[in-house]
Short mmCIF file of C-alpha atoms and ligand atoms in Angstrom, two decimals:
data_model
loop_
_atom_site.label_atom_id
_atom_site.label_comp_id
_atom_site.label_asym_id
_atom_site.label_seq_id
_atom_site.Cartn_x
_atom_site.Cartn_y
_atom_site.Cartn_z
CA ALA A 1 -52.81 24.91 -8.22
CA GLN A 2 -56.48 25.56 -7.01
CA GLY A 3 -55.56 29.20 -6.36
CA HIS A 4 -55.18 28.47 -2.61
CA PHE A 5 -51.54 27.27 -2.74
CA THR A 6 -48.48 27.95 -4.85
CA PHE A 7 -46.85 24.59 -6.05
CA ASP A 8 -43.13 24.59 -5.42
CA PRO A 9 -41.50 22.81 -8.39
CA GLY A 10 -38.30 22.47 -6.36
CA PHE A 11 -40.33 20.04 -4.20
CA MET A 12 -40.17 17.38 -6.85
CA ALA A 13 -36.55 17.72 -7.09
CA THR A 14 -36.16 16.61 -3.49
CA ALA A 15 -38.60 13.71 -4.03
CA ALA A 16 -36.07 11.62 -6.03
CA CYS A 17 -33.33 9.71 -4.23
CA GLU A 18 -29.67 9.24 -5.09
CA SER A 19 -28.41 5.80 -5.97
CA LYS A 20 -25.24 4.08 -7.55
CA ILE A 21 -26.90 0.74 -8.22
CA THR A 22 -28.86 1.07 -11.49
CA PHE A 23 -29.02 3.58 -14.31
CA ILE A 24 -31.91 3.70 -16.92
CA ASP A 25 -31.96 5.95 -19.96
CA GLY A 26 -35.66 5.66 -20.98
CA ASP A 27 -35.17 7.41 -24.29
CA LYS A 28 -32.35 5.41 -25.53
CA GLY A 29 -33.47 2.05 -23.90
CA VAL A 30 -30.26 1.75 -21.70
CA LEU A 31 -30.09 -0.26 -18.44
CA LEU A 32 -26.72 -0.44 -16.53
CA HIS A 33 -26.18 -2.27 -13.27
CA ARG A 34 -23.26 -0.54 -11.56
CA GLY A 35 -22.26 0.57 -15.05
CA TYR A 36 -22.53 -2.89 -16.71
CA PRO A 37 -25.06 -3.10 -19.55
CA ILE A 38 -27.84 -5.59 -18.92
CA ASP A 39 -27.46 -7.50 -22.17
CA GLN A 40 -23.75 -8.11 -21.26
CA LEU A 41 -24.64 -9.28 -17.80
CA ALA A 42 -27.50 -11.56 -19.05
CA GLU A 43 -25.12 -13.11 -21.64
CA LYS A 44 -21.88 -13.45 -19.63
CA ALA A 45 -22.57 -13.46 -15.98
CA ASP A 46 -24.65 -15.73 -13.85
CA TYR A 47 -27.32 -14.51 -11.40
CA LEU A 48 -25.30 -14.89 -8.36
CA GLU A 49 -22.56 -12.72 -10.06
CA VAL A 50 -25.12 -10.08 -10.63
CA CYS A 51 -26.25 -10.36 -7.06
CA TYR A 52 -22.64 -9.87 -5.87
CA LEU A 53 -22.36 -6.77 -8.17
CA LEU A 54 -25.60 -5.25 -6.97
CA LEU A 55 -24.75 -5.79 -3.23
CA HIS A 56 -21.03 -4.87 -3.39
CA GLY A 57 -20.72 -2.56 -6.38
CA GLU A 58 -18.11 -4.66 -8.29
CA LEU A 59 -18.15 -8.03 -10.15
CA PRO A 60 -16.56 -10.75 -7.97
CA ASN A 61 -13.09 -12.19 -8.73
CA ALA A 62 -12.80 -16.01 -8.98
CA GLU A 63 -12.20 -16.32 -5.21
CA GLN A 64 -14.97 -13.84 -4.10
CA LYS A 65 -17.35 -15.58 -6.58
CA ASP A 66 -16.66 -19.02 -5.09
CA GLU A 67 -16.89 -17.62 -1.59
CA PHE A 68 -20.26 -15.83 -2.26
CA ASP A 69 -21.75 -18.98 -3.96
CA LYS A 70 -20.68 -21.07 -0.81
CA LEU A 71 -22.15 -18.43 1.55
CA VAL A 72 -25.54 -18.40 -0.44
CA ARG A 73 -25.66 -22.14 -0.45
CA ASN A 74 -25.20 -22.36 3.26
CA HIS A 75 -28.28 -20.13 3.96
CA THR A 76 -30.92 -21.66 1.71
CA MET A 77 -32.52 -23.64 4.49
CA LEU A 78 -35.48 -22.26 6.44
CA HIS A 79 -36.15 -22.59 10.24
CA ASP A 80 -38.35 -25.75 10.44
CA GLN A 81 -41.24 -23.89 12.09
CA VAL A 82 -41.51 -21.45 9.17
CA GLN A 83 -43.19 -24.38 7.36
CA ARG A 84 -46.12 -24.04 9.64
CA PHE A 85 -46.97 -20.60 8.36
CA TYR A 86 -47.79 -22.30 4.98
CA ASN A 87 -50.48 -24.29 6.72
CA GLY A 88 -52.34 -21.26 7.61
CA PHE A 89 -53.23 -20.58 3.92
CA ARG A 90 -56.01 -22.11 1.98
CA ARG A 91 -54.55 -24.43 -0.77
CA ASP A 92 -55.92 -22.20 -3.41
CA ALA A 93 -54.36 -19.03 -2.00
CA HIS A 94 -52.41 -17.12 -4.76
CA PRO A 95 -48.64 -17.83 -4.21
CA MET A 96 -47.99 -14.09 -3.91
CA ALA A 97 -50.20 -13.97 -0.95
CA VAL A 98 -48.11 -16.90 0.59
CA MET A 99 -44.92 -14.94 -0.22
CA CYS A 100 -46.08 -11.75 1.44
CA GLY A 101 -47.03 -13.59 4.53
CA VAL A 102 -43.99 -15.88 4.96
CA VAL A 103 -41.44 -13.30 4.15
CA GLY A 104 -42.94 -10.96 6.58
CA ALA A 105 -43.07 -13.68 9.16
CA LEU A 106 -39.23 -14.14 8.87
CA SER A 107 -39.02 -11.05 11.13
CA ALA A 108 -40.12 -13.37 13.84
CA PHE A 109 -37.34 -15.80 13.05
CA TYR A 110 -34.19 -13.90 11.94
CA HIS A 111 -34.83 -10.41 13.24
CA ASP A 112 -34.26 -10.89 17.01
CA GLY A 113 -31.16 -9.39 17.92
CA LEU A 114 -30.62 -7.97 14.46
CA ASP A 115 -29.36 -4.41 14.80
CA VAL A 116 -30.44 -2.53 11.65
CA GLU A 117 -27.71 0.00 12.40
CA ASN A 118 -24.91 -2.68 12.33
CA PRO A 119 -23.40 -3.17 8.78
CA LYS A 120 -22.43 -6.79 9.55
CA HIS A 121 -26.02 -7.60 10.61
CA ARG A 122 -27.38 -5.82 7.46
CA GLU A 123 -24.95 -7.86 5.26
CA ILE A 124 -25.85 -11.29 6.69
CA THR A 125 -29.58 -10.30 6.36
CA ALA A 126 -29.09 -9.54 2.74
CA ILE A 127 -27.35 -12.95 2.17
CA ARG A 128 -30.18 -14.69 4.05
CA LEU A 129 -32.84 -13.13 1.97
CA VAL A 130 -31.16 -13.81 -1.40
CA ALA A 131 -30.38 -17.39 -0.23
CA LYS A 132 -33.90 -18.25 1.25
CA ILE A 133 -36.21 -16.63 -1.16
CA PRO A 134 -35.99 -19.49 -3.77
CA THR A 135 -36.90 -21.95 -1.07
CA ILE A 136 -39.81 -19.85 0.05
CA ALA A 137 -40.99 -19.50 -3.34
CA ALA A 138 -40.81 -23.07 -4.37
CA TRP A 139 -42.51 -24.05 -1.13
CA SER A 140 -45.35 -21.64 -1.87
CA TYR A 141 -46.02 -23.61 -5.15
CA LYS A 142 -45.51 -27.01 -3.63
CA TYR A 143 -48.13 -26.00 -0.78
CA THR A 144 -50.78 -25.03 -3.32
CA ILE A 145 -50.41 -28.41 -5.27
CA GLY A 146 -50.38 -30.45 -2.13
CA GLN A 147 -46.98 -31.94 -2.58
CA PRO A 148 -44.20 -32.33 0.07
CA PHE A 149 -41.71 -29.42 0.36
CA MET A 150 -38.39 -30.32 -1.16
CA TYR A 151 -35.22 -29.25 0.69
CA PRO A 152 -32.47 -27.31 -1.02
CA ARG A 153 -29.31 -29.20 -2.11
CA ASN A 154 -25.93 -27.85 -1.91
CA ASP A 155 -24.72 -29.61 -4.90
CA LEU A 156 -26.86 -27.53 -7.23
CA SER A 157 -26.54 -24.02 -8.66
CA TYR A 158 -29.01 -21.26 -7.64
CA ALA A 159 -31.21 -21.83 -10.56
CA GLU A 160 -30.93 -25.53 -10.54
CA ASN A 161 -31.92 -25.62 -6.81
CA PHE A 162 -34.92 -23.59 -7.43
CA LEU A 163 -36.24 -25.88 -10.26
CA TYR A 164 -35.40 -28.87 -8.23
CA MET A 165 -37.40 -27.55 -5.24
CA MET A 166 -40.31 -26.66 -7.57
CA PHE A 167 -40.55 -30.01 -9.64
CA ALA A 168 -38.77 -32.75 -7.86
CA THR A 169 -40.60 -35.03 -5.28
CA PRO A 170 -39.14 -37.39 -2.75
CA ALA A 171 -39.80 -40.17 -5.08
CA ASP A 172 -37.54 -38.77 -7.73
CA VAL A 173 -34.21 -40.36 -6.20
CA ASP A 174 -31.96 -39.16 -9.16
CA TYR A 175 -33.86 -35.97 -10.23
CA LYS A 176 -31.77 -34.10 -12.83
CA VAL A 177 -32.42 -30.55 -13.75
CA ASN A 178 -32.38 -29.88 -17.54
CA PRO A 179 -29.40 -27.52 -17.98
CA VAL A 180 -31.38 -25.60 -20.80
CA LEU A 181 -34.01 -24.73 -18.34
CA ALA A 182 -31.66 -23.92 -15.56
CA LYS A 183 -29.70 -21.53 -17.82
CA ALA A 184 -32.94 -19.91 -18.95
CA MET A 185 -34.16 -19.52 -15.43
CA ASP A 186 -30.94 -18.06 -14.27
CA ARG A 187 -31.01 -15.54 -17.09
CA ILE A 188 -34.60 -14.57 -16.19
CA PHE A 189 -33.53 -14.07 -12.68
CA THR A 190 -30.87 -11.62 -13.92
CA LEU A 191 -33.24 -9.72 -16.24
CA HIS A 192 -35.42 -9.09 -13.12
CA ALA A 193 -32.80 -8.36 -10.63
CA ASP A 194 -33.17 -4.51 -10.19
CA HIS A 195 -34.72 -1.65 -12.05
CA GLU A 196 -33.88 1.65 -10.35
CA GLN A 197 -36.84 3.22 -8.40
CA ASN A 198 -39.73 1.23 -9.70
CA ALA A 199 -42.87 1.07 -7.52
CA SER A 200 -41.95 -1.88 -5.49
CA THR A 201 -38.28 -0.70 -4.93
CA SER A 202 -39.49 2.65 -3.80
CA THR A 203 -41.93 0.98 -1.44
CA VAL A 204 -38.93 -0.94 0.06
CA ARG A 205 -36.96 2.19 0.44
CA MET A 206 -39.97 4.00 1.93
CA ALA A 207 -40.51 1.23 4.56
CA GLY A 208 -36.92 0.99 5.25
CA SER A 209 -36.60 4.75 5.93
CA THR A 210 -38.74 4.28 9.00
CA GLY A 211 -36.17 1.87 10.41
CA ALA A 212 -38.60 -1.05 9.92
CA ASN A 213 -36.91 -4.60 9.94
CA PRO A 214 -35.60 -5.74 6.37
CA TYR A 215 -38.04 -8.79 6.30
CA ALA A 216 -40.96 -6.45 6.70
CA CYS A 217 -39.57 -4.09 4.00
CA ILE A 218 -39.18 -6.88 1.53
CA ALA A 219 -42.70 -8.09 2.29
CA ALA A 220 -43.84 -4.59 1.47
CA GLY A 221 -42.01 -4.80 -1.75
CA ILE A 222 -43.61 -8.04 -2.66
CA ALA A 223 -47.08 -6.67 -2.04
CA ALA A 224 -46.40 -3.68 -4.33
CA LEU A 225 -45.00 -6.00 -7.04
CA TRP A 226 -48.20 -8.06 -7.10
CA GLY A 227 -50.14 -5.55 -9.05
CA PRO A 228 -50.91 -6.20 -12.82
CA ALA A 229 -49.50 -2.75 -13.78
CA HIS A 230 -46.03 -3.96 -12.21
CA GLY A 231 -44.97 -7.35 -11.53
CA GLY A 232 -48.20 -8.94 -12.20
CA ALA A 233 -48.02 -8.13 -15.91
CA ASN A 234 -46.16 -11.35 -16.91
CA GLU A 235 -49.17 -13.37 -15.64
CA ALA A 236 -51.52 -10.96 -17.29
CA VAL A 237 -49.75 -11.24 -20.73
CA LEU A 238 -50.41 -15.01 -20.72
CA LYS A 239 -54.11 -14.42 -19.82
CA MET A 240 -54.41 -11.74 -22.60
CA LEU A 241 -52.81 -14.23 -25.11
CA ASP A 242 -55.25 -16.77 -24.02
CA GLU A 243 -58.21 -14.45 -24.42
CA ILE A 244 -57.09 -13.35 -27.92
CA GLY A 245 -56.79 -17.04 -28.80
CA SER A 246 -55.46 -16.73 -32.34
CA VAL A 247 -53.71 -14.44 -34.81
CA GLU A 248 -57.09 -13.89 -36.59
CA ASN A 249 -58.44 -12.10 -33.51
CA VAL A 250 -55.52 -9.69 -33.16
CA ALA A 251 -56.89 -6.86 -35.33
CA GLU A 252 -60.10 -6.85 -33.36
CA PHE A 253 -58.28 -6.92 -29.96
CA MET A 254 -56.04 -3.96 -31.05
CA GLU A 255 -59.28 -2.05 -31.72
CA LYS A 256 -60.31 -2.68 -28.20
CA VAL A 257 -56.99 -1.52 -26.94
CA LYS A 258 -57.32 1.78 -28.94
CA ARG A 259 -60.84 2.24 -27.58
CA LYS A 260 -59.07 1.93 -24.21
CA GLU A 261 -61.21 -1.01 -23.23
CA VAL A 262 -58.16 -3.17 -22.38
CA LYS A 263 -54.40 -2.48 -22.06
CA LEU A 264 -51.83 -4.32 -24.17
CA MET A 265 -50.16 -6.19 -21.38
CA GLY A 266 -46.47 -6.50 -21.46
CA PHE A 267 -46.29 -3.22 -23.37
CA GLY A 268 -45.46 0.38 -22.21
CA HIS A 269 -43.32 1.58 -19.45
CA ARG A 270 -43.23 4.61 -17.14
CA VAL A 271 -39.54 5.19 -18.08
CA TYR A 272 -38.75 3.43 -21.34
CA LYS A 273 -40.00 5.37 -24.16
CA ASN A 274 -37.92 3.03 -26.42
CA PHE A 275 -37.33 -0.69 -26.39
CA ASP A 276 -36.93 -2.10 -22.79
CA PRO A 277 -33.41 -3.65 -23.19
CA ARG A 278 -34.44 -6.50 -21.15
CA ALA A 279 -37.26 -7.41 -23.54
CA LYS A 280 -34.85 -7.81 -26.42
CA VAL A 281 -32.74 -10.33 -24.40
CA MET A 282 -35.94 -12.05 -23.09
CA LYS A 283 -37.14 -12.47 -26.81
CA GLN A 284 -33.75 -14.00 -27.75
CA THR A 285 -33.90 -16.29 -24.77
CA CYS A 286 -37.44 -17.30 -25.69
CA ASP A 287 -36.21 -18.38 -29.12
CA GLU A 288 -33.34 -20.31 -27.80
CA VAL A 289 -35.42 -22.09 -25.13
CA LEU A 290 -38.31 -23.07 -27.45
CA ALA A 291 -35.82 -24.32 -30.20
CA ALA A 292 -33.73 -26.28 -27.63
CA LEU A 293 -36.96 -27.98 -26.27
CA GLY A 294 -38.42 -28.36 -29.64
CA ILE A 295 -41.52 -26.46 -28.67
CA ASN A 296 -43.63 -24.76 -31.20
CA ASP A 297 -45.72 -22.62 -28.92
CA PRO A 298 -48.63 -20.84 -30.81
CA GLN A 299 -48.73 -18.28 -28.21
CA LEU A 300 -45.14 -17.18 -29.27
CA ALA A 301 -46.31 -16.65 -32.80
CA LEU A 302 -49.35 -14.80 -31.39
CA ALA A 303 -47.14 -12.62 -29.24
CA MET A 304 -44.81 -11.91 -32.16
CA GLU A 305 -47.89 -10.94 -34.37
CA LEU A 306 -49.03 -8.55 -31.53
CA GLU A 307 -45.53 -6.93 -31.36
CA LYS A 308 -45.29 -6.60 -35.14
CA ILE A 309 -48.61 -4.99 -35.47
CA ALA A 310 -48.16 -2.61 -32.43
CA LEU A 311 -44.61 -1.51 -33.64
CA SER A 312 -46.06 -0.49 -37.01
CA ASP A 313 -49.33 1.07 -35.64
CA GLU A 314 -49.51 4.95 -35.18
CA TYR A 315 -51.45 4.48 -31.99
CA PHE A 316 -48.50 2.72 -30.25
CA ILE A 317 -45.73 4.60 -32.09
CA LYS A 318 -47.17 7.98 -31.00
CA ARG A 319 -47.42 6.83 -27.35
CA ASN A 320 -43.90 5.26 -27.42
CA LEU A 321 -45.33 1.82 -26.47
CA TYR A 322 -42.77 -1.00 -26.82
CA PRO A 323 -42.51 -4.49 -25.28
CA ASN A 324 -41.28 -4.47 -21.71
CA VAL A 325 -39.62 -7.08 -19.55
CA ASP A 326 -42.96 -8.86 -19.05
CA PHE A 327 -43.93 -9.36 -22.65
CA TYR A 328 -41.99 -12.58 -23.48
CA SER A 329 -40.96 -13.78 -20.03
CA GLY A 330 -44.29 -15.58 -19.52
CA ILE A 331 -43.72 -17.72 -22.70
CA ILE A 332 -40.26 -18.80 -21.49
CA LEU A 333 -41.68 -19.53 -17.94
CA LYS A 334 -44.46 -21.62 -19.48
CA ALA A 335 -41.90 -23.59 -21.55
CA ILE A 336 -39.84 -24.30 -18.35
CA GLY A 337 -43.01 -25.64 -17.01
CA ILE A 338 -43.71 -22.78 -14.38
CA PRO A 339 -47.52 -22.41 -13.71
CA THR A 340 -48.85 -18.96 -14.59
CA ALA A 341 -49.70 -18.18 -10.94
CA MET A 342 -45.99 -18.51 -10.03
CA PHE A 343 -44.79 -15.91 -12.74
CA THR A 344 -44.98 -12.84 -10.34
CA VAL A 345 -43.34 -15.00 -7.47
CA ILE A 346 -40.44 -15.48 -9.70
CA PHE A 347 -40.29 -11.81 -10.42
CA ALA A 348 -40.26 -11.27 -6.65
CA LEU A 349 -37.70 -13.90 -6.11
CA ALA A 350 -35.27 -12.34 -8.65
CA ARG A 351 -35.96 -8.77 -7.51
CA THR A 352 -35.29 -9.44 -3.80
CA VAL A 353 -31.58 -8.88 -4.49
CA GLY A 354 -32.42 -5.41 -5.94
CA TRP A 355 -34.69 -4.48 -3.15
CA ILE A 356 -32.26 -5.47 -0.42
CA SER A 357 -29.39 -3.69 -2.32
CA HIS A 358 -31.37 -0.48 -2.32
CA TRP A 359 -32.11 -1.07 1.52
CA LEU A 360 -28.46 -1.55 2.06
CA GLU A 361 -27.63 1.51 0.11
CA MET A 362 -30.16 3.59 2.03
CA HIS A 363 -28.77 2.44 5.29
CA SER A 364 -25.17 3.04 4.23
CA ALA A 365 -25.48 6.77 4.92
CA PRO A 366 -27.49 9.01 7.10
CA TYR A 367 -31.07 8.95 6.16
CA LYS A 368 -34.36 10.55 7.04
CA ILE A 369 -37.80 9.09 7.02
CA ALA A 370 -39.49 9.30 3.58
CA ARG A 371 -42.42 11.77 3.74
CA PRO A 372 -43.78 12.73 0.29
CA ARG A 373 -46.05 15.82 0.39
CA GLN A 374 -49.18 16.36 -1.84
CA LEU A 375 -51.03 18.94 -3.91
CA TYR A 376 -54.01 19.59 -1.77
CA THR A 377 -57.12 20.30 -3.91
CA GLY A 378 -59.79 19.74 -1.10
CA ALA A 379 -62.05 22.38 0.66
CA THR A 380 -60.44 25.52 2.22
CA GLN A 381 -60.93 25.93 5.89
CA ARG A 382 -64.39 26.27 7.21
CA ASP A 383 -66.30 26.16 10.60
CA PHE A 384 -68.14 23.14 11.95
CA VAL A 385 -71.92 23.02 11.22
CA LYS A 386 -74.33 21.31 13.86
CA VAL A 387 -76.19 18.36 12.52
CA ASP A 388 -79.67 20.13 12.74
CA GLN A 389 -78.23 23.02 10.67
CA ARG A 390 -76.80 20.82 7.81
C1 LIG B 401 -42.75 -3.42 -14.80
O1 LIG B 401 -41.03 0.88 -13.16
C2 LIG B 401 -40.39 -0.13 -13.46
O2 LIG B 401 -39.23 -0.02 -13.77
C3 LIG B 401 -41.20 -1.32 -13.63
C4 LIG B 401 -40.56 -2.59 -14.15
C5 LIG B 401 -39.42 -3.06 -13.25
O3 LIG B 401 -38.55 -3.79 -13.70
O4 LIG B 401 -39.59 -2.90 -12.03
O5 LIG B 401 -39.91 -2.31 -15.39
C6 LIG B 401 -41.52 -3.74 -14.27
O6 LIG B 401 -43.62 -3.10 -14.15
C7 LIG B 401 -42.94 -3.29 -16.40
C8 LIG B 401 -44.39 -2.90 -16.79
C9 LIG B 401 -45.38 -4.04 -16.66
N1 LIG B 401 -46.66 -3.56 -16.82
C10 LIG B 401 -47.32 -3.85 -17.95
O7 LIG B 401 -46.98 -4.47 -18.98
C11 LIG B 401 -48.91 -3.42 -17.84
C12 LIG B 401 -49.29 -2.76 -19.14
N2 LIG B 401 -48.52 -1.45 -19.21
C13 LIG B 401 -49.40 -0.34 -18.74
O8 LIG B 401 -50.11 -0.51 -17.65
C14 LIG B 401 -48.43 0.91 -18.65
O9 LIG B 401 -47.67 0.92 -19.86
C15 LIG B 401 -47.53 1.26 -17.49
C16 LIG B 401 -48.38 1.03 -16.15
C17 LIG B 401 -46.37 0.34 -17.32
C18 LIG B 401 -47.12 2.62 -17.65
O10 LIG B 401 -48.37 3.49 -17.72
P1 LIG B 401 -48.23 4.96 -17.93
O11 LIG B 401 -47.25 5.58 -17.21
O12 LIG B 401 -49.66 5.40 -17.94
O13 LIG B 401 -47.92 4.96 -19.55
P2 LIG B 401 -47.72 6.27 -20.24
O14 LIG B 401 -47.89 7.47 -19.55
O15 LIG B 401 -46.52 6.05 -21.04
O16 LIG B 401 -49.03 6.18 -21.30
C19 LIG B 401 -49.04 7.01 -22.52
C20 LIG B 401 -50.18 6.55 -23.23
C21 LIG B 401 -51.55 6.74 -22.47
O17 LIG B 401 -52.56 6.84 -23.41
P3 LIG B 401 -53.10 8.57 -23.69
O18 LIG B 401 -53.74 8.88 -22.25
O19 LIG B 401 -51.96 9.28 -24.07
O20 LIG B 401 -54.16 8.31 -24.75
O21 LIG B 401 -50.18 5.17 -23.58
C22 LIG B 401 -51.32 4.52 -23.00
C23 LIG B 401 -51.77 5.30 -21.81
O22 LIG B 401 -53.06 5.00 -21.66
N3 LIG B 401 -50.67 3.13 -22.62
C24 LIG B 401 -51.19 1.97 -23.06
C25 LIG B 401 -50.35 1.03 -22.46
N4 LIG B 401 -49.49 1.67 -21.57
C26 LIG B 401 -49.69 2.97 -21.80
N5 LIG B 401 -52.18 1.67 -23.89
C27 LIG B 401 -52.38 0.46 -24.14
N6 LIG B 401 -51.61 -0.61 -23.54
C28 LIG B 401 -50.59 -0.28 -22.71
N7 LIG B 401 -49.89 -1.23 -22.16
#
């Protein structure tokens, strides 16, 4: 490119990886998990069914579904000593920092004797991570608010258990999880479960290709997801709506976006140049949850005004900028009572099954260490110059 080297276009073709897990058509706004459209899964399946689908390639029959639910429930607990890791963090630590630390530390508890080359060991690791990540996530919140950790219960569904561990306290002897909130939480988990070779999934595959232990690989994925351009966007959308304040300020804000002083968070995507199909389901869920809870959230009205203006404005149309999965999720999470700092943690919780499914897929066939090359644009070769001659 700089006249020194010829750039081999064929190189890029080798940079992509093969996968059977998720298919995205960015131009048509299509997202399939093992061939099933995301809107059908979000409406008709529960999150653990989607986990089974991503992990095994097929939807479970009734017996397999029951067996898988039981298996996950039996692995939701954490080794008691894991709690001590939380104590090493400041109380005001961002929960994503806690997630990175604690998940990485699981290598010290569940990795000994784990043979990454043994398919059975890999399968139980996947179950452990899917089962334990809600406990780790809920405890990362409890720690920051100084409340005692709540232990998972085997009589609750996956989403109910997470909300129970988040919001119940030992004093709530007959705590009941609101079924509307549990259903919305379960659907949000499904909408975030996997998304092809996004930055964090590619990070997990890259780490996994070195033979690193799966807990360290998932911790690397959590770190990559944290950025505001990726999983941190849902938190950034709420901050953006707070900054705009009211519908009257939208026009001025949009001018700042066009001057490239700010990004319209929750909009745009590396792959979707059409509607993100998850955003449509998320918006429908948003309407359902707020109506069921009788919440009239002005931020929803503000978000809808932003969307309306953006979808009719040449600047956004020309750049194929549409709402993505993060645009409405924050409003639902807020309605469920989730604090903003936990939004990306929930994304990481839900995406863990996608990450570990890709890790399993990579290990299911011979693989080589990932080693991307570069387009070198630095100095050509030259001889060393002594310091008194420089
Ligand atoms: C996720 O990869 C995945 O699959 C990710 C994800 C998953 O499930 O794993 O889908 C989850 O990360 C969703 C994205 C969440 N991030 C945000 O909502 C943050 C805001 N979005 C932007 O940061 C941005 O849209 C990206 C990072 C998502 C994509 O950036 P790109 O690749 O630069 O977008 P592009 O090439 O399509 O941009 C084209 C033009 C550029 O302007 P010009 O140089 O042509 O003038 O659109 C502009 C961009 O600057 N643009 C935006 C914008 N996104 C792109 N302008 C204003 N606001 C935005 N949000």
